[in-house]
PDB file of C-alpha atoms in Angstrom:
ATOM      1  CA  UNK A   1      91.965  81.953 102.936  1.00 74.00           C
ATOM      2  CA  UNK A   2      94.978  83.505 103.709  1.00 84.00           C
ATOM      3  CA  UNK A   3      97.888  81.261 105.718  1.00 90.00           C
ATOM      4  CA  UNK A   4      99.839  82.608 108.579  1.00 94.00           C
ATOM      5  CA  UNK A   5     103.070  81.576 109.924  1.00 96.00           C
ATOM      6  CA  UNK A   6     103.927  82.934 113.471  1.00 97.00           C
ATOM      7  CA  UNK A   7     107.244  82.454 115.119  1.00 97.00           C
ATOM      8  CA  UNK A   8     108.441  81.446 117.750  1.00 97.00           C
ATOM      9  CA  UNK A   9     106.015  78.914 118.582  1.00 96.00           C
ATOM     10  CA  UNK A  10     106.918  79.265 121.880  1.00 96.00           C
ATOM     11  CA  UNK A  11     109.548  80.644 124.002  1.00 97.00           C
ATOM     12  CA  UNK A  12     110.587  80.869 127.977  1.00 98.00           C
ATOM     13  CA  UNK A  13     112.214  83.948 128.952  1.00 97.00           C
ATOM     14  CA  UNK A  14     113.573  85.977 131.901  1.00 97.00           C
ATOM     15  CA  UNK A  15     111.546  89.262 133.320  1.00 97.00           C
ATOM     16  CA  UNK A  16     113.438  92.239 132.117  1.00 97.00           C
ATOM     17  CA  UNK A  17     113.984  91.196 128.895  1.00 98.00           C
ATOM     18  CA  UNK A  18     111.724  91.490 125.800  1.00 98.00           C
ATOM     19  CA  UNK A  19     110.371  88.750 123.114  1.00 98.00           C
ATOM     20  CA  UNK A  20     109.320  89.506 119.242  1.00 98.00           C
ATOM     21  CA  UNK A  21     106.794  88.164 117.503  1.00 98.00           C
ATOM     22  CA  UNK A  22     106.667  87.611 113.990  1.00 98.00           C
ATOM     23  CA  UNK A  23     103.690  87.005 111.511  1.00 97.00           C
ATOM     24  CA  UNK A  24     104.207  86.242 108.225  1.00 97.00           C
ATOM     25  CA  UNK A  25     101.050  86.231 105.842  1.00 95.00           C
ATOM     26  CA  UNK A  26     101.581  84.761 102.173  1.00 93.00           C
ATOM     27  CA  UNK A  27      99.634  87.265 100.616  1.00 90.00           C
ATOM     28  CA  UNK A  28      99.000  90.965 100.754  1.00 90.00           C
ATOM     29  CA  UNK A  29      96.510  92.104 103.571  1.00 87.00           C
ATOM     30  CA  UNK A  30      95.434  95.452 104.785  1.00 84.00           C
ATOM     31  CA  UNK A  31      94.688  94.737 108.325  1.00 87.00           C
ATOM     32  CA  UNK A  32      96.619  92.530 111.085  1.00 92.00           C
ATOM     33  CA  UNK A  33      95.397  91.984 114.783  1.00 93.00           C
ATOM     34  CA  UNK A  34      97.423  91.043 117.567  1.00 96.00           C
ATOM     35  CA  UNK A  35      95.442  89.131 120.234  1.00 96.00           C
ATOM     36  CA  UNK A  36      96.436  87.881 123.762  1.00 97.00           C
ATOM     37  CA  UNK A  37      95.218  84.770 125.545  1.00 96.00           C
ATOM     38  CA  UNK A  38      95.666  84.246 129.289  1.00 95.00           C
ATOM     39  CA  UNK A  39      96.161  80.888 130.436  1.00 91.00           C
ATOM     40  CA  UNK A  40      92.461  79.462 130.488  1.00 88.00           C
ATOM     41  CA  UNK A  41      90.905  82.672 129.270  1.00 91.00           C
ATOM     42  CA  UNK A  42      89.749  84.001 125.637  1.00 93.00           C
ATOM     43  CA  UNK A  43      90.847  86.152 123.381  1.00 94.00           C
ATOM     44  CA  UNK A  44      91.795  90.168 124.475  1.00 94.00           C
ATOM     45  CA  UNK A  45      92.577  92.488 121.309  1.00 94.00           C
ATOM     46  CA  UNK A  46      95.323  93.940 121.953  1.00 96.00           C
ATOM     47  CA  UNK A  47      96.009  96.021 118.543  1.00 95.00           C
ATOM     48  CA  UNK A  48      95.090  96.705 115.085  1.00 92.00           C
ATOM     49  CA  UNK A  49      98.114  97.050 112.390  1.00 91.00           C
ATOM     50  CA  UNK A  50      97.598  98.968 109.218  1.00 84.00           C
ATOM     51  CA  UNK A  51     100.679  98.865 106.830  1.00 80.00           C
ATOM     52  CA  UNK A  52     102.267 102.264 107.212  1.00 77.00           C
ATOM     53  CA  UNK A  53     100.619 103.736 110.027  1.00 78.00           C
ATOM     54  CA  UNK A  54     100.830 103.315 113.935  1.00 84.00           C
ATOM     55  CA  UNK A  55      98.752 101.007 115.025  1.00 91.00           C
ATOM     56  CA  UNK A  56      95.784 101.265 117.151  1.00 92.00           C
ATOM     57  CA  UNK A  57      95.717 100.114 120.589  1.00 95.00           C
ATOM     58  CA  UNK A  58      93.071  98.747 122.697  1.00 93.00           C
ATOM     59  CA  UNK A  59      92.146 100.130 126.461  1.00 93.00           C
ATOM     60  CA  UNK A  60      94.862  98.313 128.646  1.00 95.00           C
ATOM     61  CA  UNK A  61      97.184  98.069 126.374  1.00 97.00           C
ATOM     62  CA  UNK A  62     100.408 100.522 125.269  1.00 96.00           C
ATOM     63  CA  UNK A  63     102.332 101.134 122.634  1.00 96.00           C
ATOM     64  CA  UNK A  64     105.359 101.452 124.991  1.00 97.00           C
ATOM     65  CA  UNK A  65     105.259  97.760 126.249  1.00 97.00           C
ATOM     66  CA  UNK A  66     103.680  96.271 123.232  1.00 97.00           C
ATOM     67  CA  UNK A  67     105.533  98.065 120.396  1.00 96.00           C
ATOM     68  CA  UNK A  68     103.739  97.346 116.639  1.00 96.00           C
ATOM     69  CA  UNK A  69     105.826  97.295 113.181  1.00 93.00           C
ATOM     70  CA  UNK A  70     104.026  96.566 110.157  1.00 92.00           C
ATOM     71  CA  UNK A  71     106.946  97.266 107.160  1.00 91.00           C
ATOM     72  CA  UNK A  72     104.644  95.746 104.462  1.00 91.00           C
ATOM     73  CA  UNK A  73     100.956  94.100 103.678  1.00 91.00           C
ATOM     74  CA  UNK A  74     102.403  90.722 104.299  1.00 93.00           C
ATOM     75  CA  UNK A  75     104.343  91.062 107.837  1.00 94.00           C
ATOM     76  CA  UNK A  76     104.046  92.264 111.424  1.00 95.00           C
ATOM     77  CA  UNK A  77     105.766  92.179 114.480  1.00 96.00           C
ATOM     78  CA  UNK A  78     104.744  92.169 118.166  1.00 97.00           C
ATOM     79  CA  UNK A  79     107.519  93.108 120.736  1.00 98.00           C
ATOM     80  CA  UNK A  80     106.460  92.188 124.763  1.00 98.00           C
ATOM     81  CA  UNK A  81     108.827  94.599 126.559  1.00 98.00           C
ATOM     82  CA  UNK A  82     110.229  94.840 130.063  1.00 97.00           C
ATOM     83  CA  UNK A  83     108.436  91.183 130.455  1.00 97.00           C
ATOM     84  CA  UNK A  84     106.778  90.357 133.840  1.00 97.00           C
ATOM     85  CA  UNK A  85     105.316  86.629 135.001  1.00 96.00           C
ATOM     86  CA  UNK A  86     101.618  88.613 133.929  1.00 96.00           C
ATOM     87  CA  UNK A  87     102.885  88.388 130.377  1.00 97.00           C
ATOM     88  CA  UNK A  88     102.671  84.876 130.401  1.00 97.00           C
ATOM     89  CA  UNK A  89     100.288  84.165 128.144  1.00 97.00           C
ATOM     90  CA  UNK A  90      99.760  82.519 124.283  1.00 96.00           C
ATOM     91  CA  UNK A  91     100.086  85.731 121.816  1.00 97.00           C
ATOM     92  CA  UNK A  92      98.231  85.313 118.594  1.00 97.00           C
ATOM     93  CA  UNK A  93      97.972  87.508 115.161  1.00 96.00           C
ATOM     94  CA  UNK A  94      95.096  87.370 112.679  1.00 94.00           C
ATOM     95  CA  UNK A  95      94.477  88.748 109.361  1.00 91.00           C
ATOM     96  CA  UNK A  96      90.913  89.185 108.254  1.00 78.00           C
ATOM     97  CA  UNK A  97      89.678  87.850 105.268  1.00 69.00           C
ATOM     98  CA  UNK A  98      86.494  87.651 103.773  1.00 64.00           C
ATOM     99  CA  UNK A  99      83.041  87.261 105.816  1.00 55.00           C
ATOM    100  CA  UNK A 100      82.793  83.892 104.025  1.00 57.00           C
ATOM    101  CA  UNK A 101      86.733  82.724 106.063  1.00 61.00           C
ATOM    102  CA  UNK A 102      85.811  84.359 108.616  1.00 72.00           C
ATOM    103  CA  UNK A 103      89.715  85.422 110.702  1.00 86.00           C
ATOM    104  CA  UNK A 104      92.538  83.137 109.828  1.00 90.00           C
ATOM    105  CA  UNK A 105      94.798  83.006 112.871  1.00 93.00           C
ATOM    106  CA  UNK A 106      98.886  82.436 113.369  1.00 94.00           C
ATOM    107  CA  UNK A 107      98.829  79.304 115.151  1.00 94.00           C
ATOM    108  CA  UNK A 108      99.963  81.193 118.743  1.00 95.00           C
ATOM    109  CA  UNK A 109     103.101  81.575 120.662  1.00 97.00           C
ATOM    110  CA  UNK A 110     103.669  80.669 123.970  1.00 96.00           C
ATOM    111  CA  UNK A 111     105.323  82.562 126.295  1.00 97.00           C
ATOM    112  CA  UNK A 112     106.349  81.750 129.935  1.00 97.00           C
ATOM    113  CA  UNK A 113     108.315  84.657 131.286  1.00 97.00           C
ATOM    114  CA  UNK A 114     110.193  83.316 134.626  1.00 97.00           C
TER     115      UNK A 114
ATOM    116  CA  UNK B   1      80.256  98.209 122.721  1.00 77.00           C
ATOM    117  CA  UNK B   2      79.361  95.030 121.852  1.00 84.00           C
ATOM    118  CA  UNK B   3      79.653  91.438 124.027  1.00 92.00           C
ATOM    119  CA  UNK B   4      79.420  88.133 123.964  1.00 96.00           C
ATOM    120  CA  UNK B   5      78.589  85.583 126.918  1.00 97.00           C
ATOM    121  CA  UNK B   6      79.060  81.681 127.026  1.00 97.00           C
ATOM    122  CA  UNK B   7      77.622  80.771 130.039  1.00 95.00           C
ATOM    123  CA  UNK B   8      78.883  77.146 129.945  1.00 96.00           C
ATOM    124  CA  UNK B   9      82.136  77.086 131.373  1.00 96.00           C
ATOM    125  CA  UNK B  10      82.762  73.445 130.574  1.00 97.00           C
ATOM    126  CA  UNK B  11      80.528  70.163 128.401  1.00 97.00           C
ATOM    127  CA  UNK B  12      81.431  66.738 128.296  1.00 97.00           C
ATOM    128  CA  UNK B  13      79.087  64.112 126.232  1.00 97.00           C
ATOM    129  CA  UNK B  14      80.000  61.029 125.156  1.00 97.00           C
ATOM    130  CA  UNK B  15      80.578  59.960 121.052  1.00 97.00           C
ATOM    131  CA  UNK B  16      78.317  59.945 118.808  1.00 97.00           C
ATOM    132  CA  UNK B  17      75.775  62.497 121.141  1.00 98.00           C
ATOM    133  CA  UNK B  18      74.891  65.581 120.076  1.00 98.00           C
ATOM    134  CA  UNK B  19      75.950  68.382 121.980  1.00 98.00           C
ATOM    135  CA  UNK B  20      74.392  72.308 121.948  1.00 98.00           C
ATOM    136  CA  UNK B  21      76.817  75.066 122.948  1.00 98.00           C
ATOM    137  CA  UNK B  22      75.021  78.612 123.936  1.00 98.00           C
ATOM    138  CA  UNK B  23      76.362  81.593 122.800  1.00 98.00           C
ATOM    139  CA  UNK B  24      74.384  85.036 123.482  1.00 98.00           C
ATOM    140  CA  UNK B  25      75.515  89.231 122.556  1.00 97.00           C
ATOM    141  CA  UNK B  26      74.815  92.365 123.316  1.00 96.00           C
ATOM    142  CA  UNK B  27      74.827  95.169 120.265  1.00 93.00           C
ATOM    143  CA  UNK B  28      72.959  98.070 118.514  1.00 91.00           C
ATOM    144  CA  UNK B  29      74.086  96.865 115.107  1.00 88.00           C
ATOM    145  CA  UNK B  30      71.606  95.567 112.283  1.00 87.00           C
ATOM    146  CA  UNK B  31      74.665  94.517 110.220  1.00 87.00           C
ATOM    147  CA  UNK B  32      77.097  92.003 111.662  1.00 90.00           C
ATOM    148  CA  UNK B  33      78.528  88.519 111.801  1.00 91.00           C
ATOM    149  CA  UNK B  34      79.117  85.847 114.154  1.00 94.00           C
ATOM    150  CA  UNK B  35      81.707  82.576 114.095  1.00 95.00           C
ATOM    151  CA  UNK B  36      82.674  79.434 115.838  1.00 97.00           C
ATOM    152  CA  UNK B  37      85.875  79.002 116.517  1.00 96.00           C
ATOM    153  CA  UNK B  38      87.298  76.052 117.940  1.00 96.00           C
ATOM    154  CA  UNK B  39      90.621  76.120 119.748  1.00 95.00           C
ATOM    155  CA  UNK B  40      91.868  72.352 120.170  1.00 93.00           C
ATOM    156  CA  UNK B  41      95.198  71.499 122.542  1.00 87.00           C
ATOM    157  CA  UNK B  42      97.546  72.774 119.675  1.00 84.00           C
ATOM    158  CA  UNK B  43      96.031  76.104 120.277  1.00 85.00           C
ATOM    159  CA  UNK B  44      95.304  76.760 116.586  1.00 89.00           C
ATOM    160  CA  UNK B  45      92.320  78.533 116.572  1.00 92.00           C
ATOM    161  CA  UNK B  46      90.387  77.122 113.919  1.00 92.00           C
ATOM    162  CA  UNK B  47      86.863  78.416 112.369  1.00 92.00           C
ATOM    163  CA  UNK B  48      83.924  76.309 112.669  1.00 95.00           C
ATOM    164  CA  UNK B  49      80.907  78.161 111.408  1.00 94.00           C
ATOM    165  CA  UNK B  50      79.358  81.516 110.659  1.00 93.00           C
ATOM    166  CA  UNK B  51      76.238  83.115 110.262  1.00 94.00           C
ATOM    167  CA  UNK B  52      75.774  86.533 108.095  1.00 90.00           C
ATOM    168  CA  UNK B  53      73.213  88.580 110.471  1.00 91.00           C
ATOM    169  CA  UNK B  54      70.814  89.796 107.311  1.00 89.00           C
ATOM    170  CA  UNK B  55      70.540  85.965 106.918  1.00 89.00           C
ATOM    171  CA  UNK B  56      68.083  84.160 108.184  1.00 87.00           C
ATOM    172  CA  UNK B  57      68.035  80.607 107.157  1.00 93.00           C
ATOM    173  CA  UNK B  58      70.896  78.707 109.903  1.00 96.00           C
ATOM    174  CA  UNK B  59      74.198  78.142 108.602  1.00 94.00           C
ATOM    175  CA  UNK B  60      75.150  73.885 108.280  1.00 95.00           C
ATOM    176  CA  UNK B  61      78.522  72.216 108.055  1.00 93.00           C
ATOM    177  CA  UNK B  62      78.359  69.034 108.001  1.00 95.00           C
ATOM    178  CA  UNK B  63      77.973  67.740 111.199  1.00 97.00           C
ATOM    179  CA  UNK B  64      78.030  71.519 112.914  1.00 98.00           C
ATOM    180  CA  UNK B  65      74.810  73.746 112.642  1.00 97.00           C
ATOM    181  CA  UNK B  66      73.544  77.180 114.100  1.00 98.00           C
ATOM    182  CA  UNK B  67      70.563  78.243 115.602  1.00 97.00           C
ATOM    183  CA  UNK B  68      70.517  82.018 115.137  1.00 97.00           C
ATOM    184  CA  UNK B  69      67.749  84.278 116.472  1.00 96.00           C
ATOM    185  CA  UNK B  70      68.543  87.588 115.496  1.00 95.00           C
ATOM    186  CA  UNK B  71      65.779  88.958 118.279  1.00 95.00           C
ATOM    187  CA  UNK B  72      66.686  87.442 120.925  1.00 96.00           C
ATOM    188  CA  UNK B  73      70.481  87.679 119.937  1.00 96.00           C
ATOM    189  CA  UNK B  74      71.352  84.298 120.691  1.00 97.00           C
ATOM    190  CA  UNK B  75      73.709  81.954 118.335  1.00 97.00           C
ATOM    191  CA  UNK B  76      74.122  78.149 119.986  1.00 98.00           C
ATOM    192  CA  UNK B  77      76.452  75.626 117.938  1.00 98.00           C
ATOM    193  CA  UNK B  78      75.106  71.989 117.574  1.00 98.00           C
ATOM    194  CA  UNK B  79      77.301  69.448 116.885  1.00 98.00           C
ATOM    195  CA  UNK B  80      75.859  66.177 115.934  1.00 98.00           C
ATOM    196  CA  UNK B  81      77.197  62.764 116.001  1.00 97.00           C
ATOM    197  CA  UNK B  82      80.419  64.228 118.549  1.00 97.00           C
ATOM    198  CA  UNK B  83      83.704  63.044 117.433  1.00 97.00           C
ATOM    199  CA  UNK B  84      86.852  62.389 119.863  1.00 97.00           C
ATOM    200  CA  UNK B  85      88.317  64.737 117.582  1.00 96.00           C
ATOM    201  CA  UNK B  86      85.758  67.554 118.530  1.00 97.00           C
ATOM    202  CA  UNK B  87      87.203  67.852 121.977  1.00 97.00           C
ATOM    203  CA  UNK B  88      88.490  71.531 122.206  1.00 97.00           C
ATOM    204  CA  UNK B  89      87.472  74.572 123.850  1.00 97.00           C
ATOM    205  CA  UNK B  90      85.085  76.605 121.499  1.00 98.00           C
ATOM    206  CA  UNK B  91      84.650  80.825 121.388  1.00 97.00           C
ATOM    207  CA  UNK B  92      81.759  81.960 120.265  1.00 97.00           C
ATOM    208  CA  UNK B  93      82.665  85.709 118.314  1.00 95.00           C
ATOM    209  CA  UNK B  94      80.505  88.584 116.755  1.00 94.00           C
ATOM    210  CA  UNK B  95      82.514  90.777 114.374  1.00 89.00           C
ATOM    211  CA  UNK B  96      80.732  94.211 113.199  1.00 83.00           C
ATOM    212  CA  UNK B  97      79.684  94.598 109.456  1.00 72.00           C
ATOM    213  CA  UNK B  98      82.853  94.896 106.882  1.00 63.00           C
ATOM    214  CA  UNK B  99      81.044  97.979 105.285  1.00 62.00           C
ATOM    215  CA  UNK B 100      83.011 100.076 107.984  1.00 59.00           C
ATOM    216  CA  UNK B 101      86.208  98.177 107.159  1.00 63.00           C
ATOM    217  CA  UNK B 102      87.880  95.464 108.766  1.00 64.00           C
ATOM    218  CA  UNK B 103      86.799  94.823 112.283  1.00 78.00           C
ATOM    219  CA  UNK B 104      88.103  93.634 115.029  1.00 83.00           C
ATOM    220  CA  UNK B 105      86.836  90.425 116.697  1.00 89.00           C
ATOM    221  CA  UNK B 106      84.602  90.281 120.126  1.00 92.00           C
ATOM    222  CA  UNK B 107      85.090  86.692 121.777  1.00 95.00           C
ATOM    223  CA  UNK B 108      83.326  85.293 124.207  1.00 96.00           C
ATOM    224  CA  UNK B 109      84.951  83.306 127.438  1.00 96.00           C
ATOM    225  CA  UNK B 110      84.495  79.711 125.837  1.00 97.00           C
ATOM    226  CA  UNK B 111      83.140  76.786 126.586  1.00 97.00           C
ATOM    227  CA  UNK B 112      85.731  73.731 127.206  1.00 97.00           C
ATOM    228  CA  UNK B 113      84.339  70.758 125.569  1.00 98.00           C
ATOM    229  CA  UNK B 114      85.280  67.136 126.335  1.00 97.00           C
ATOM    230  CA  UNK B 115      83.852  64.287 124.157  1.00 97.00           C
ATOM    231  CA  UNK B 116      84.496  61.040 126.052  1.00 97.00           C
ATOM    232  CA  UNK B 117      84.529  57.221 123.976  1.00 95.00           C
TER     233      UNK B 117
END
């Protein structure tokens, strides 16, 4: 299965400002998600990234404070803009493999805005 | 759409127990899968199990094990002989069939299990 490293691992920042999150898969896949995790909650989807087109966005969730770049089959970024306390939360990207791996998953970011 | 319920908030058994977590959905598909995923402190969600729906003989791993009945759409996790190590919240997740592409994953709410020594 595919391995994922996501940076930062974690990060405190100030409201107003925004945070990027990188995913770097070592090999070529068609499809990234971007999930978010509330402190004691699941998983929400909050997009789908397909290399060279915009990705798709789940209800509740905008392109405007979640911006999306996928430049190639092996990378993605997830921007949190204009950052509020409700973005606190552990951000998470997944590529999907095969039904026999099931999702590999970044191992998560943490962010505390403050 | 499709969902998925955990209606155990929160398990604790002591080592070497066994331990059943419940896991039930909600969809029109005939074609789908469903996973175990098991989140420990280091928040690395990690897959445990899964069961192809057009399967029907339960999916083992080793000490982990399924009990999948398609009708009733329910999809509990045993986990035999409990480890400390097994402590770790655990999402139950149904993912539609990859005939339509690659799909997005449905998770349930989780169920926070504690194994005590």
């Amino acid at each position: 299965s595919a391995v994922i490293s996501q940076k930062p691992s974690r990060d405190i920042c100030q409201r107003g400002t925004s945070l990027t999150i990188q995913c770097q898969v070592d090999s070529q896949v068609t499809m990234m998600f971007w999930y978010r995790q509330q402190p004691g909650q699941s998983l929400t989807l909050i997009a789908t990234a397909n290399q060279g087109s915009e990705a798709t966005y789940e209800s509740g969730f905008v392109i405007d404070k979640f911006p999306i770049s996928r430049p190639n089959l092996t990378f993605s970024t997830l921007t949190v803009s204009n950052m509020s306390p409700e973005d606190s939360s552990i951000y998470l990207c997944s590529v999907a493999g095969t039904p026999n791996y099931g999702y590999t998953f970044g191992s998560g970011t943490r962010l505390t805005v403050v | 759409a499709q969902t998925v319920t955990q209606s155990q908030p929160e398990m604790s058994v002591q080592e070497a127990e066994t331990v059943t977590l419940s896991c039930t959905y909600d969809t029109s598909e005939n074609n789908y899968y469903l996973f175990w995923y098991k989140q420990p402190p280091s928040r690395q969600m990690i897959l445990v199990i899964r069961q192809e729906a057009y399967k029907q003989q339960n999916a083992t791993e080793n000490r982990f094990s399924v009990n999948f009945q398609k009708a009733a759409k329910s999809f509990s996790l045993k986990i035999s002989d409990s480890q400390l190590g097994d402590t770790a919240m655990y999402f139950c997740a149904f993912m539609k069939s990859l005939n339509q592409g690659a799909q997005k994953l449905v998770f349930g709410q989780g169920t926070r299990l504690t194994i005590n020594p």
